[in-house]
Amino acid sequence: MSYKDNTENDAEFALRSHIRTLLLDYALTHLTTDYIAFTEDATNELLASSLQPIATSEPTDLVLQPALPEAICLGLHLNNLPAYEERWPIGQNASGILEACLKRKKGTCISSECWNESPNEYSWKIYRPASPVLTGRAIQETCILGRRSQPCPH
């Protein structure tokens, strides 16, 4: 490689970097949009033009009014209310039955278990028409004409 090749490469690199900086500045200014900043600016402009502060007391009052929750409690005499704690009284037998019924199978994840279908559901889905007019329950409970079947429960 000669000296002439190095100077040509340096000149070409300088020209490329100059064009890149010009195009990059143009692209950043005119072609791209910072949607987060745009949304924040639009929201601030909208709120600044439409919302006005509301005074909670008259400017001529000599005494400041209490805060609204405190005023409601004083007006309704709610100062002596105990804090509400929800407790569910349940017997030992009931808790054992609930634990037995709601116990999860070991080895399966809850998120994958919710996608499993019951075996009965799959067999009637095969014969279900593509029309979404009837729900699955309506299809199962609808009597089929021409067959001896019990009257439909309505």
C-alpha positions in Angstrom: 0.0 0.0 0.0 1.4 3.3 -1.0 1.1 6.8 0.5 -1.2 7.8 -2.3 -3.7 5.0 -1.4 -3.7 6.0 2.2 -4.5 9.7 1.4 -7.3 8.6 -1.0 -8.7 6.4 1.7 -8.5 9.2 4.3 -10.2 11.6 1.9 -12.9 9.1 1.1 -13.4 8.4 4.9 -13.6 12.1 5.6 -16.1 12.6 2.8 -18.2 9.7 4.0 -18.2 10.9 7.6 -19.2 14.4 6.5 -22.1 13.2 4.5 -23.2 10.9 7.3 -23.2 13.7 9.9 -25.3 15.9 7.5 -27.8 13.2 6.8 -27.9 12.0 10.4 -28.7 15.5 11.6 -31.4 15.9 8.9 -32.9 12.4 9.7 -33.0 13.1 13.4 -34.6 16.5 12.9 -37.1 15.7 10.2 -37.7 12.0 9.8 -37.9 10.6 13.4 -40.3 11.5 16.1 -39.8 11.1 19.8 -43.3 10.0 20.7 -42.7 10.0 24.5 -41.6 13.6 24.4 -44.3 14.6 21.9 -47.0 13.0 24.1 -45.6 14.7 27.3 -45.5 18.1 25.5 -49.0 17.7 24.2 -50.4 16.6 27.6 -48.7 19.5 29.4 -50.0 22.0 26.8 -53.5 20.6 27.1 -53.6 20.5 30.9 -52.0 24.0 31.1 -54.7 25.5 28.8 -57.7 23.7 30.2 -57.3 23.1 33.9 -57.5 25.9 36.5 -56.7 25.6 40.2 -59.8 25.6 42.5 -59.5 27.2 45.9 -60.9 25.1 48.7 -61.5 28.2 50.9 -62.6 31.8 50.2 -59.8 34.3 49.9 -61.5 36.5 52.5 -61.7 33.8 55.2 -59.6 34.5 58.2 -59.6 30.8 59.4 -58.5 27.9 57.2 -61.1 25.2 56.6 -60.2 21.6 57.6 -59.5 19.1 55.0 -62.5 17.5 53.3 -62.2 14.0 54.9 -61.8 15.5 58.3 -64.8 17.7 57.8 -66.9 14.8 56.8 -65.8 12.7 59.8 -66.6 15.6 62.1 -70.0 16.3 60.5 -71.1 12.7 60.7 -69.5 12.0 64.1 -67.3 9.2 62.7 -64.3 9.8 65.0 -64.8 6.8 67.2 -65.2 4.1 64.5 -62.8 1.2 64.9 -60.7 0.2 61.9 -62.4 -2.5 59.9 -60.7 -5.9 59.7 -62.3 -8.5 57.6 -62.1 -11.9 59.2 -63.6 -15.0 57.8 -64.7 -17.3 60.6 -64.4 -20.9 59.4 -64.5 -24.2 61.2 -61.8 -26.9 61.0 -63.9 -29.2 59.0 -64.7 -26.6 56.4 -61.1 -25.6 55.9 -60.1 -29.2 55.4 -62.8 -29.7 52.8 -61.7 -26.5 51.0 -58.1 -27.5 51.0 -58.9 -31.0 49.6 -61.1 -29.6 46.8 -58.8 -26.7 45.9 -55.5 -28.6 46.1 -53.5 -28.4 42.9 -52.0 -31.4 41.2 -48.3 -31.6 41.7 -46.0 -31.2 38.7 -48.3 -29.0 36.6 -48.0 -25.2 36.4 -51.2 -23.2 36.9 -50.6 -21.2 33.8 -50.4 -24.3 31.6 -53.2 -26.1 33.5 -55.7 -23.4 32.4 -55.3 -24.3 28.8 -56.1 -28.0 29.3 -59.5 -29.0 28.0 -61.8 -31.5 29.5 -62.2 -34.7 27.5 -65.9 -34.1 26.9 -65.3 -30.7 25.5 -63.0 -32.0 22.7 -65.5 -34.6 21.4 -68.3 -32.2 20.8 -66.0 -29.5 19.4 -65.3 -31.7 16.4 -68.9 -31.8 15.4 -69.6 -28.2 16.2 -70.6 -26.2 13.1 -68.4 -23.3 12.1 -71.3 -20.8 12.5 -70.9 -18.9 15.7 -74.7 -18.4 16.0 -75.1 -20.9 18.9 -72.8 -21.2 21.9 -71.4 -24.6 22.9 -73.9 -25.0 25.7 -76.8 -24.1 23.3 -75.6 -26.7 20.8 -75.4 -29.4 23.5 -78.8 -28.6 24.9 -80.6 -28.2 21.5 -82.7 -31.2 20.5 -82.0 -32.8 17.1 -85.0 -33.1 14.8 -85.9 -36.6 13.7 -84.4 -38.4 16.7 -86.2 -39.8 19.6 -84.9 -37.7 22.4 -86.2 -36.4 25.7 -87.8 -33.0 25.7 -85.2 -30.2 26.0 -84.9 -28.6 29.5 -86.0 -25.0 29.1 
